[in-house]
Every structure is written in C-alpha cells, then in structure tokens.
Short mmCIF file of C-alpha atoms in Angstrom, two decimals:
data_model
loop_
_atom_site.label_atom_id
_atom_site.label_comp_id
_atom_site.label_asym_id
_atom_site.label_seq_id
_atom_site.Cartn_x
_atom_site.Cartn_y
_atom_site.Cartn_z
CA UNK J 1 9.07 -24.99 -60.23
CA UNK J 2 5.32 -24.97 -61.27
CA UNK J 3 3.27 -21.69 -60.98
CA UNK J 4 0.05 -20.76 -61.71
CA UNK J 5 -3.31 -20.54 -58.95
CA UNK J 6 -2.50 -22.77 -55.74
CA UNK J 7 -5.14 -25.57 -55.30
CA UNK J 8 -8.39 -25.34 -52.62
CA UNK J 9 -6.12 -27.94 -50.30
CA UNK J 10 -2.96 -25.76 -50.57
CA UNK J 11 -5.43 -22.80 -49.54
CA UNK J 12 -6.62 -24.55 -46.68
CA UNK J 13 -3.16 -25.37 -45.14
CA UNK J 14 -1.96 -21.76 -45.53
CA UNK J 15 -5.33 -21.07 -43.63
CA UNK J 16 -4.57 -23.60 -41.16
CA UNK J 17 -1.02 -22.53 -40.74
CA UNK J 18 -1.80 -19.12 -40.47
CA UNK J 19 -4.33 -19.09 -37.57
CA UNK J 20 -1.87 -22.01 -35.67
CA UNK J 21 0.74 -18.93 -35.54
CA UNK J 22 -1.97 -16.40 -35.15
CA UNK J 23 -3.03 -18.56 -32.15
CA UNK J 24 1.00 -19.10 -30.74
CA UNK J 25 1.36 -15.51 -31.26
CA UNK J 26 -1.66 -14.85 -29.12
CA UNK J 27 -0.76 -17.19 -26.21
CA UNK J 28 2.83 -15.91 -25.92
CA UNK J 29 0.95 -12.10 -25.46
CA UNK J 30 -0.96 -13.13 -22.92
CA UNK J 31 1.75 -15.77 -20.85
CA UNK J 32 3.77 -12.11 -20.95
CA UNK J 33 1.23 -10.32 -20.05
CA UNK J 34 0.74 -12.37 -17.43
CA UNK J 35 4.05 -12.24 -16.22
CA UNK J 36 4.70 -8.87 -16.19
CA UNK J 37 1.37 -8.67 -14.21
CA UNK J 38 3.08 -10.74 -11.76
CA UNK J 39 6.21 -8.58 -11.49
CA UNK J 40 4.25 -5.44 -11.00
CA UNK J 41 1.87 -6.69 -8.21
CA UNK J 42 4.97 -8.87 -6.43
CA UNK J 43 6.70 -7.16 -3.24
CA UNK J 44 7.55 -3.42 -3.81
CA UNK J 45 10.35 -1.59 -1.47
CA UNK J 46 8.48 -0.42 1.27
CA UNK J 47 7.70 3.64 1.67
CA UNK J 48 7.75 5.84 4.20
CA UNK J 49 4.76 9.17 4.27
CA UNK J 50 4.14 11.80 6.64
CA UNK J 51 1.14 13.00 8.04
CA UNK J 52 0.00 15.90 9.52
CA UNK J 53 -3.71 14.66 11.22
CA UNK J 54 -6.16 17.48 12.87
CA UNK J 55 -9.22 16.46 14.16
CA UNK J 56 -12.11 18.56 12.41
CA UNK J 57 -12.39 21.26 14.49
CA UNK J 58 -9.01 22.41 14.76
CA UNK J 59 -7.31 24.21 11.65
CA UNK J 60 -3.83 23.15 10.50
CA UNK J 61 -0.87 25.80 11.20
CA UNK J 62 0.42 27.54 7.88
CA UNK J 63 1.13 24.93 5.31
CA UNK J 64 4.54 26.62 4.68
CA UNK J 65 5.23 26.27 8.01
CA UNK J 66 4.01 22.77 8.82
CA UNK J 67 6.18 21.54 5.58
CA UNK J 68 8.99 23.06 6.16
CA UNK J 69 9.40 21.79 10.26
CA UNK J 70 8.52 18.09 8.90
CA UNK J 71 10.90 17.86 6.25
CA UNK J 72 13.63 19.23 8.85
CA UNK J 73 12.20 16.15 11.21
CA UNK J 74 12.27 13.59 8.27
CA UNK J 75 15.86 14.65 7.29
CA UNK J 76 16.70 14.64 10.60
CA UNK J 77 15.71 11.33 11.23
CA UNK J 78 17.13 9.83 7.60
CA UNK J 79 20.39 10.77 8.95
CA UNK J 80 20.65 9.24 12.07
CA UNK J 81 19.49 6.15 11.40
CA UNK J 82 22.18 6.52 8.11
CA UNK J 83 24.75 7.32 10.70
CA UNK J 84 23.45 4.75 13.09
CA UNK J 85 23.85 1.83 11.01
CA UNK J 86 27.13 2.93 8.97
CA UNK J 87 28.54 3.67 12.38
CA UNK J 88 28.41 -0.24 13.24
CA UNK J 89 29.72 -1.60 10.18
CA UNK J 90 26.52 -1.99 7.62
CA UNK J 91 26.22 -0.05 4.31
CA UNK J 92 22.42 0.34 3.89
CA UNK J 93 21.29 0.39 0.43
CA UNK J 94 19.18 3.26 0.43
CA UNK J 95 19.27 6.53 3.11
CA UNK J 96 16.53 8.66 1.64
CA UNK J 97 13.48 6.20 3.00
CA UNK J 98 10.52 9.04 3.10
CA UNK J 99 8.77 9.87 0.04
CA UNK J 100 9.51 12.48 -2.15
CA UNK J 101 7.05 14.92 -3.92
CA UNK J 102 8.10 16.67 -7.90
CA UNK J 103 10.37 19.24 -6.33
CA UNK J 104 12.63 16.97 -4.92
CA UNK J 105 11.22 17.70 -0.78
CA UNK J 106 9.45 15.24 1.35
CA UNK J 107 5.96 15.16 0.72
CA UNK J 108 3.26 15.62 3.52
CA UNK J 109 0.04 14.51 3.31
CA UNK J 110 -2.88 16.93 5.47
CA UNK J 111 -5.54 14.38 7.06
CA UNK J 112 -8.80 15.57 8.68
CA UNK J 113 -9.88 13.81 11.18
CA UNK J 114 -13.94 12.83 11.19
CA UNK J 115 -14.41 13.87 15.00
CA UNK J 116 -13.50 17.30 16.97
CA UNK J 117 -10.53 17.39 19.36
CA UNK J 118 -13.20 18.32 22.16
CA UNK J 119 -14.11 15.44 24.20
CA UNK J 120 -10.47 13.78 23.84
CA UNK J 121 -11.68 11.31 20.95
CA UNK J 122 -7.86 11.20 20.00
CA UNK J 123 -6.55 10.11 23.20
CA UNK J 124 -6.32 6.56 21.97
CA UNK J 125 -3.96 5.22 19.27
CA UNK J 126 -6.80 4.35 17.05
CA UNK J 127 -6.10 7.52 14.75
CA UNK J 128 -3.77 5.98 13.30
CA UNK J 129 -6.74 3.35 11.53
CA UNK J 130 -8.48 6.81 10.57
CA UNK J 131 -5.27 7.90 9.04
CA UNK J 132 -5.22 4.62 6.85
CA UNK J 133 -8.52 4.76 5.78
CA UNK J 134 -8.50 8.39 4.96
CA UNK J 135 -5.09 8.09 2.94
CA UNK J 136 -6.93 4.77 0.69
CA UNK J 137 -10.26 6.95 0.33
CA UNK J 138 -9.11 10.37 -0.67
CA UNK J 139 -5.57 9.85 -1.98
CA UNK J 140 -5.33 6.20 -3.05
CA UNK J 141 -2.31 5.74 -1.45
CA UNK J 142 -1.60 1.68 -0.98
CA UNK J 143 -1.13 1.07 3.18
CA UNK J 144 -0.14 -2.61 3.75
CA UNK J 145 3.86 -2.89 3.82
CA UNK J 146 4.23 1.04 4.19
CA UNK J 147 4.98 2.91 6.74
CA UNK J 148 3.32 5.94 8.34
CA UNK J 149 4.87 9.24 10.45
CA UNK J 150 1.90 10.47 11.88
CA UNK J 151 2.06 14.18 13.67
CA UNK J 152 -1.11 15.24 15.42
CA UNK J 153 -1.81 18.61 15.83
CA UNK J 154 -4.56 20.07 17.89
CA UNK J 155 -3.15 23.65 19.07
CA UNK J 156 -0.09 25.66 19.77
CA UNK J 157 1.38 24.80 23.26
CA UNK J 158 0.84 24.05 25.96
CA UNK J 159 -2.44 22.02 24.25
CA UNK J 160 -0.67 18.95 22.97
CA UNK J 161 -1.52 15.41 22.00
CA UNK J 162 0.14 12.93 24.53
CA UNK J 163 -0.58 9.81 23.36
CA UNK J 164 3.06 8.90 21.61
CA UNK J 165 2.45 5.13 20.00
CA UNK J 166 4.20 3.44 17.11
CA UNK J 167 4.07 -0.40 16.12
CA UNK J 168 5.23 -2.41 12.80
CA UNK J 169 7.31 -5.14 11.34
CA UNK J 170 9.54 -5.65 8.01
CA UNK J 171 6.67 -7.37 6.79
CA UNK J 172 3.25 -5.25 6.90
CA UNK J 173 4.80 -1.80 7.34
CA UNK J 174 4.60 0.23 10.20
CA UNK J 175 3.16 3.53 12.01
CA UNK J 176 3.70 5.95 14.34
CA UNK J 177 1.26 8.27 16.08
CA UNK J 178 2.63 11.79 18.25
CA UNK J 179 2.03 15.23 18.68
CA UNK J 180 3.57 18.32 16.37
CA UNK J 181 4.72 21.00 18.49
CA UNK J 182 4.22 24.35 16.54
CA UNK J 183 7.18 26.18 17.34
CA UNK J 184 9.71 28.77 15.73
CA UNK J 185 13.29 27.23 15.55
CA UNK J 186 15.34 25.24 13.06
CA UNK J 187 16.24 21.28 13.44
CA UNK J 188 19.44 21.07 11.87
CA UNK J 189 20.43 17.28 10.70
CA UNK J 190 23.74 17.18 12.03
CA UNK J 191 22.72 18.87 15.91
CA UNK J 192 22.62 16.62 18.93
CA UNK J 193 19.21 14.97 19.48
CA UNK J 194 19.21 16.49 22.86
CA UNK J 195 19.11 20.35 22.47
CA UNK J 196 16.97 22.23 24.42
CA UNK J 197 14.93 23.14 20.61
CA UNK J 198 14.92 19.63 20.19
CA UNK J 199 13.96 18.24 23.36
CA UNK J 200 11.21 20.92 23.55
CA UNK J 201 9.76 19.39 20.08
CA UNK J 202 10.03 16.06 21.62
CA UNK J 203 12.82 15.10 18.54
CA UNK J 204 14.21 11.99 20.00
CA UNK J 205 10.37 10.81 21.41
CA UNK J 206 8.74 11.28 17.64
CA UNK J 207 11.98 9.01 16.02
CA UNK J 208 11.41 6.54 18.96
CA UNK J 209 8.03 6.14 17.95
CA UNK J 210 8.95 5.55 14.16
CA UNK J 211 11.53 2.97 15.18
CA UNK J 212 8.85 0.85 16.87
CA UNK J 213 7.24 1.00 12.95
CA UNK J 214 10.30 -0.33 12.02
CA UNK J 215 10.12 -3.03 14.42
CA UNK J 216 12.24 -1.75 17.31
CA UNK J 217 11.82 -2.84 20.54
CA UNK J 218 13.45 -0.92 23.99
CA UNK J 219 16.80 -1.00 24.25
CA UNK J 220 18.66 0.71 26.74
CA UNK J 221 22.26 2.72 26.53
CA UNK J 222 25.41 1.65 27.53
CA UNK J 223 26.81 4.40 29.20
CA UNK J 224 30.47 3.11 29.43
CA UNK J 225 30.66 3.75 24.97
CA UNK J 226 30.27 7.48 25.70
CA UNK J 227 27.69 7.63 23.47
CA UNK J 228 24.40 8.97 25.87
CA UNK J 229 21.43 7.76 25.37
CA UNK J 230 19.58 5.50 23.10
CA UNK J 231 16.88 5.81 20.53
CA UNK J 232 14.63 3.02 21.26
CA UNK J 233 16.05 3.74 25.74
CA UNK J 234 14.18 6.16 27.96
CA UNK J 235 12.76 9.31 27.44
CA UNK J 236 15.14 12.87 28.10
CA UNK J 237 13.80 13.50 31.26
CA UNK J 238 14.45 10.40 33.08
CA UNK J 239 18.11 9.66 31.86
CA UNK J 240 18.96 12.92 32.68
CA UNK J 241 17.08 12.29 36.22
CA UNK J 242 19.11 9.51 36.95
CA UNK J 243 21.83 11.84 36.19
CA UNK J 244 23.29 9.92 33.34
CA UNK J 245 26.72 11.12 31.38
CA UNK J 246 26.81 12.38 27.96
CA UNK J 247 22.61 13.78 28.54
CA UNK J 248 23.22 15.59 25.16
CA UNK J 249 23.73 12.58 22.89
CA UNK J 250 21.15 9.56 21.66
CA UNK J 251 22.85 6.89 19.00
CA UNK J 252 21.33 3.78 17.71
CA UNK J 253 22.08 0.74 19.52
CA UNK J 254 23.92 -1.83 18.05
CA UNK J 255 20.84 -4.45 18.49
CA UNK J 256 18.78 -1.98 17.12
CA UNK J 257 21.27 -1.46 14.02
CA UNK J 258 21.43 -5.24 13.30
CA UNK J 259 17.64 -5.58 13.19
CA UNK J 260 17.07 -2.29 10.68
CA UNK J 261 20.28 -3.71 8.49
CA UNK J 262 17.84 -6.21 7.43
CA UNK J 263 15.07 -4.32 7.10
CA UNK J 264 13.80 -3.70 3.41
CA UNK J 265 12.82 -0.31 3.73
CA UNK J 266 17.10 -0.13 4.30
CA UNK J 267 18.15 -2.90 1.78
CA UNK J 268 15.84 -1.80 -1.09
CA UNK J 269 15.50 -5.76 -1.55
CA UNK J 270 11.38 -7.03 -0.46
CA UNK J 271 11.26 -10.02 -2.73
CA UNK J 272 11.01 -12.27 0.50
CA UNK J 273 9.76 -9.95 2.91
CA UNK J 274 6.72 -11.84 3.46
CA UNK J 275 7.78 -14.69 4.66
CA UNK J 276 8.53 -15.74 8.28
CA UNK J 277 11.85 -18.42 8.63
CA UNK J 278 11.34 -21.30 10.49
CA UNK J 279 13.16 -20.93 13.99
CA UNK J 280 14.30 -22.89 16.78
CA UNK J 281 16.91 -22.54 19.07
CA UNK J 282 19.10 -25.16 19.93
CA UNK J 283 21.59 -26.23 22.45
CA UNK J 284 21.57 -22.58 24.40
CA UNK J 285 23.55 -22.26 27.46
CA UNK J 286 23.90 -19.33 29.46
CA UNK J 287 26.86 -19.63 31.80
CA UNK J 288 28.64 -17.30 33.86
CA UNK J 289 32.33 -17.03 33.49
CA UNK J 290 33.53 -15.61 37.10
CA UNK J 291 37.47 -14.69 35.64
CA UNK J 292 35.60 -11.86 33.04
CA UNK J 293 32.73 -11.28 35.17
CA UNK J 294 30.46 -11.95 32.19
CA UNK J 295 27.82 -14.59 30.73
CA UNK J 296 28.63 -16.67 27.83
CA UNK J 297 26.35 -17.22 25.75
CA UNK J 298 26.14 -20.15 23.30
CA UNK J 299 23.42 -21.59 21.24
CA UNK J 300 22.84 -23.31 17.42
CA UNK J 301 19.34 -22.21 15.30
CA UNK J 302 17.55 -24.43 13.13
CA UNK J 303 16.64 -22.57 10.46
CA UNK J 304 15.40 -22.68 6.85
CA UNK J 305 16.52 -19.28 5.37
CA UNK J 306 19.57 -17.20 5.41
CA UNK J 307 20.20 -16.20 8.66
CA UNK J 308 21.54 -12.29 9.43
CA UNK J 309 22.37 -11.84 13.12
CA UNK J 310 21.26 -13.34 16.68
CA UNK J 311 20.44 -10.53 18.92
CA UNK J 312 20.08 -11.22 22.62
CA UNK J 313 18.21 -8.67 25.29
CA UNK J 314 19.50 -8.82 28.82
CA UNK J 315 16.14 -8.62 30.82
CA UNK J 316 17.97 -8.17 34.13
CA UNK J 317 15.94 -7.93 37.26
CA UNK J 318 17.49 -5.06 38.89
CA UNK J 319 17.30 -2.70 35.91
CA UNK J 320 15.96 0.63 36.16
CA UNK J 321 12.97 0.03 33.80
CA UNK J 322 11.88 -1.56 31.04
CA UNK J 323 13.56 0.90 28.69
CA UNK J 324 16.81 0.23 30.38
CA UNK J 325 17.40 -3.46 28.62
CA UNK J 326 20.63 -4.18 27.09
CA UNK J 327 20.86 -5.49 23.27
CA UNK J 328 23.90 -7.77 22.27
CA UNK J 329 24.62 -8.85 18.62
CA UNK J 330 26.17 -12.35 17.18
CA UNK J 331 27.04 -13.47 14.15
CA UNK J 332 26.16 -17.08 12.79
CA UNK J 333 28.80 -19.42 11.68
CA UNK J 334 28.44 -22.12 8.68
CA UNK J 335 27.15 -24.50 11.58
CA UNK J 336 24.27 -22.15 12.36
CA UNK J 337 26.25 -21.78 16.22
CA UNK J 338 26.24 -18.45 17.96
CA UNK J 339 28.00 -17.48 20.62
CA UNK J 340 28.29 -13.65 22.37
CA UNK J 341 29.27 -12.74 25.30
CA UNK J 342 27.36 -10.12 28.60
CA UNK J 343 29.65 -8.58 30.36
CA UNK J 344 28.36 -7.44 33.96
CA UNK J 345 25.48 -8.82 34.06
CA UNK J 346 22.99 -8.90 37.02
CA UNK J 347 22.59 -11.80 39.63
CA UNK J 348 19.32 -12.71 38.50
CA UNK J 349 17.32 -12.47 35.00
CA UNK J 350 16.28 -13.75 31.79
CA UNK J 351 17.87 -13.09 28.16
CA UNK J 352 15.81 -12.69 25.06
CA UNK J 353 17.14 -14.25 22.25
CA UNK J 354 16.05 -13.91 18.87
CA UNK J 355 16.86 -13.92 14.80
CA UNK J 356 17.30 -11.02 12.81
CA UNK J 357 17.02 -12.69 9.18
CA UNK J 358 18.54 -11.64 5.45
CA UNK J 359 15.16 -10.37 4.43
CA UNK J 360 14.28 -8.28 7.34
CA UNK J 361 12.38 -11.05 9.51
CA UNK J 362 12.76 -10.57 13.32
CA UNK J 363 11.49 -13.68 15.73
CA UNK J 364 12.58 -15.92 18.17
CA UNK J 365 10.35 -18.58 17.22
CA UNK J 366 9.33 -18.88 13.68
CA UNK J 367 5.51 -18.18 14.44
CA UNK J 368 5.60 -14.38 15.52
CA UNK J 369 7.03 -10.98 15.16
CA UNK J 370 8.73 -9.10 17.49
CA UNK J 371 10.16 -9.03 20.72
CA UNK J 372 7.24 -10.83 22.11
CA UNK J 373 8.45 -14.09 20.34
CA UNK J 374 11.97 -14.38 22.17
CA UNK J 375 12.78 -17.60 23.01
CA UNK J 376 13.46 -16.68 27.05
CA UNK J 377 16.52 -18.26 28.91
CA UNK J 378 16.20 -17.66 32.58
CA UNK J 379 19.46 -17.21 34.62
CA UNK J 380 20.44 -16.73 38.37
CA UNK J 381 23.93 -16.87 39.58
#
C-alpha cells in the first residue's frame, strides 16, 4: 500500500464524510431529545395534596397541630378506600395516593386566602379556584389531572365553614372543599368511621367530598350486607334518623369500588386517561322476573376501548332521597353483553346505566363524564 501526503480530493471526501456523520450524529441527538421530551410531558399518575385554606384574616391553628390531624385524615382515608376496593375483589396498584414530603409524612400545603372570612366571601365553592391559582403562583405546583383535599379553617367551633363540595373525573383531577374542625382527639386508621370523635370532625362527610373528586356519584347502602352506611350515601345524622342498623359502620359500595378500580390515581397506569371511549348501549331490556322478585337486566355496548365494568343506579321513585340510590355492577363478556340482576326493586323508576372503562373513563354515552351521562331506562311494573 502507497503512503506518503493524501491528495486535495482525498482531503475533501474525509471533509465531506466527516461533517455527513457530524450531521447524523446531530439529528439522532435531537430525534432523542425529542422523544424523551415527549415521555416527560405525556400523562403522569395523578397526585393527591392537602390544603389547609384560611381566609386572610383568620390565623391558622398550630402548624404541629394542623399536620399532625391531616395526616391522621389522609391515612385514614388511604385505608378505606384500600380496604374498600380489596374487599370486593380488585388489587389496586398503589394505596399511598397523597403526596409525600422528605420525611416520609403527608405533606400539607398552608393557603391564604385574598379576602377576610367576615362578610361570608367563602360561602361559595369558588375557593377552591383560589386554591388553584394560589398553589400555580406561589408553589408551582401543576393542577390539571391532580387532585385537591381542601380543609377550610376559619375558627375553633362552633364557627365552621358549611359549604362541603367536591367534583372531578379520572381525567382532569379532582377537588374537594370542607371545613377543619380544630379539635383534641386522635383518628385512628383502623376505628369505625362513625365514632362520636369522628362524626364530630365530620370524618365520613370530608372523604365523601374527596370521592366526588374521584368521580363518585351517590350511592346509597344496602342495609341487608350488614355493612351500615355508605361513603358516597347520606350523611350520619339522617341514617341514623331513619333509624338504620349497623349506624357505626360506612364501607365503599361495590359501584363505587368498580368505578375507583379503574381510576389512575389507583392503577398507577394514565397513559390513556385522556381519552373518552366511544359508547352506546345496545339492545337493553329491563324486565321484571315475578318468581325472584327482581329486574333483569340485559344490554350489549358498542364500544371502541377496553371495557372494565357496567354499573347500573336504581333511581327508584319511592326512595328516601337522592343519596339513597342503589349501585349494581356487571361484567362484560367477549360479545360486549351485560347482564345483572335488581333484586326488590320499586314499582316505578328509572335505572342509570353506564361504563366504567380500563383507563378510568366513566360515561354512559361517550360524550360526557359522570353520572349525568347515564343512558336512562325508565321502568314501571
């Protein structure tokens, strides 16, 4: 082989094969780049903060105090919806859903509100828009897809904050507006939700609230499982009025369990939480089967993504209230057919069927959220 100084044309196709790599080198950075820019701004499991709001005129009991009380609510409620869901056959992903600060305790986040608690400016359920804008501003905290626990304190009883709201979806996150009671005692995760400690720091109320941030609509107890109340049923005061059994107890209904067993802040899965299945239902009948005293009901969905459960709400006529409703779960078979049956139903009603899907979607008709887009299936008999 020849040696000696390369020629100008061998020079120039080095050059030119150097800055062709340089150049595929470059472009490979950047498509990787790219995509790892993709991966970190795609879905991201949804979190759960809590917030103590004052307005600002009213100063914030001792932060030792405040922290410890809301950690003992946010362990509390952990738990029971653990318990809730395990307890009818699902084996959520992940039980610790509230964020955690360094030490290893649930973080709590003070807000100040703009406005004094004179006047009754936070009456209305708008504080919880404050509360967002407050967290973005002067904590940076992301708010779409989260969800918020927000306690509102303005005073030691019997000055309290009445206005108990709460709203979400799997999709944009949730919140959750009540009052913090400031008062000595210890919650302790595994106690009834109905102790008179409890019941005085409105327990069951507060975790009602955060279940409608989940997504929860009302759903009433069936008193003949033994197990009392129901979480997303009627407040204390009135189940015990109508001098229900078991006035100690609260579980999570088994409608309510099918819908958060979906729900990514359970699953730990978000990567289609955005998107909203096509839905129709097909082919429902609702007919009453006088040998089991029951409805039977039977339907087939049309559907364009893995389907979870069909949950159907008994809207009877003659029930107590609206927080008296009974939930009903079905599975779907390869056909997309459901089929579930009431048992002692009313004479006269409507049911409320909808979808609970694989990546936490909950509709009836492929264009909402929510309760409010059952398909409805009037019945008399």
């Amino acid at each position: 082989m020849a040696t000696g100084t390369p020629s100008q044309a061998l020079l120039c196709f080095r050059l030119r094969d150097f800055w062709n790599t340089a150049a595929c080198l470059l472009l490979w950075c950047v498509s990787t780049l790219g995509a790892a820019d993709v991966v970190a701004q795609g879905p991201s499991i949804p979190q759960a903060q809590i917030v103590l709001f004052t307005p600002s005129d009213v100063q914030p009991p001792p932060r030792a105090g405040y922290l410890d009380r809301l950690n003992q609510f946010g362990l509390y409620a952990e738990q029971f919806f653990h318990d809730g869901l395990t307890d009818w056959g699902y084996s959520p992903a992940r039980k610790e859903i509230f964020h955690r600060g360094d030490d290893g305790n649930l973080s709590v986040i003070h807000v100040k509100g703009d406005l004094p608690a004179a006047g009754g400016a936070y009456k209305k359920q708008w504080i919880s828009r404050q509360v967002h804008d407050k967290l973005k501003r002067d904590h940076g905290i992301k708010i779409a897809g989260n969800l918020y626990w927000i306690f509102v304190y303005v005073g030691d009883p019997p000055v309290r904050h009445d206005s108990y709201r709460g709203s979400g979806n799997s999709k944009d996150g949730g919140w959750a507006v009540l009052n913090y009671t400031n008062l000595p005692g210890k919650i302790s995760p595994r106690s009834q939700m109905v102790t008179p400690l409890n019941d005085k720091l409105t327990l069951k109320g507060c975790i009602h609230e955060f279940g409608h941030g989940l997504g929860l609509p009302h759903i009433g107890p069936k008193v003949e499982l033994g197990k009392g109340n129901t979480l997303m049923g009627p407040v204390n005061r009135i189940y015990r009025f109508h001098k229900m059994p078991d006035r100690t107890k609260a579980y999570l209904s088994e409608a309510s369990a099918a819908i958060l067993s979906a729900h990514p802040v359970f699953t730990g899965d978000p990567t289609a939480r955005n998107k909203l299945p096509t839905t129709s239902f097909r082919q429902v009948t609702a007919d009453y089967d006088r040998k089991s005293h029951a409805i039977i009901v039977r339907g087939k969905l049309e559907i364009d993504f893995p389907v979870h459960r069909v949950v159907v709400i008994d809207d009877r006529d003659d029930k107590i209230g609206g927080y008296w409703v009974k939930g009903f779960v079905a599975q779907v078979d390869s056909q997309s057919r459901f089929s579930l049956s009431i048992p002692n139903p009313g004479r006269k009603g409507q049911l409320k069927i909808l979808a609970v899907y694989k990546n936490g979607a909950f509709t009836g008709n492929g264009t909402k959220r929510g309760i409010d887009s059952a398909t409805l299936v009037p019945y008399r008999f």
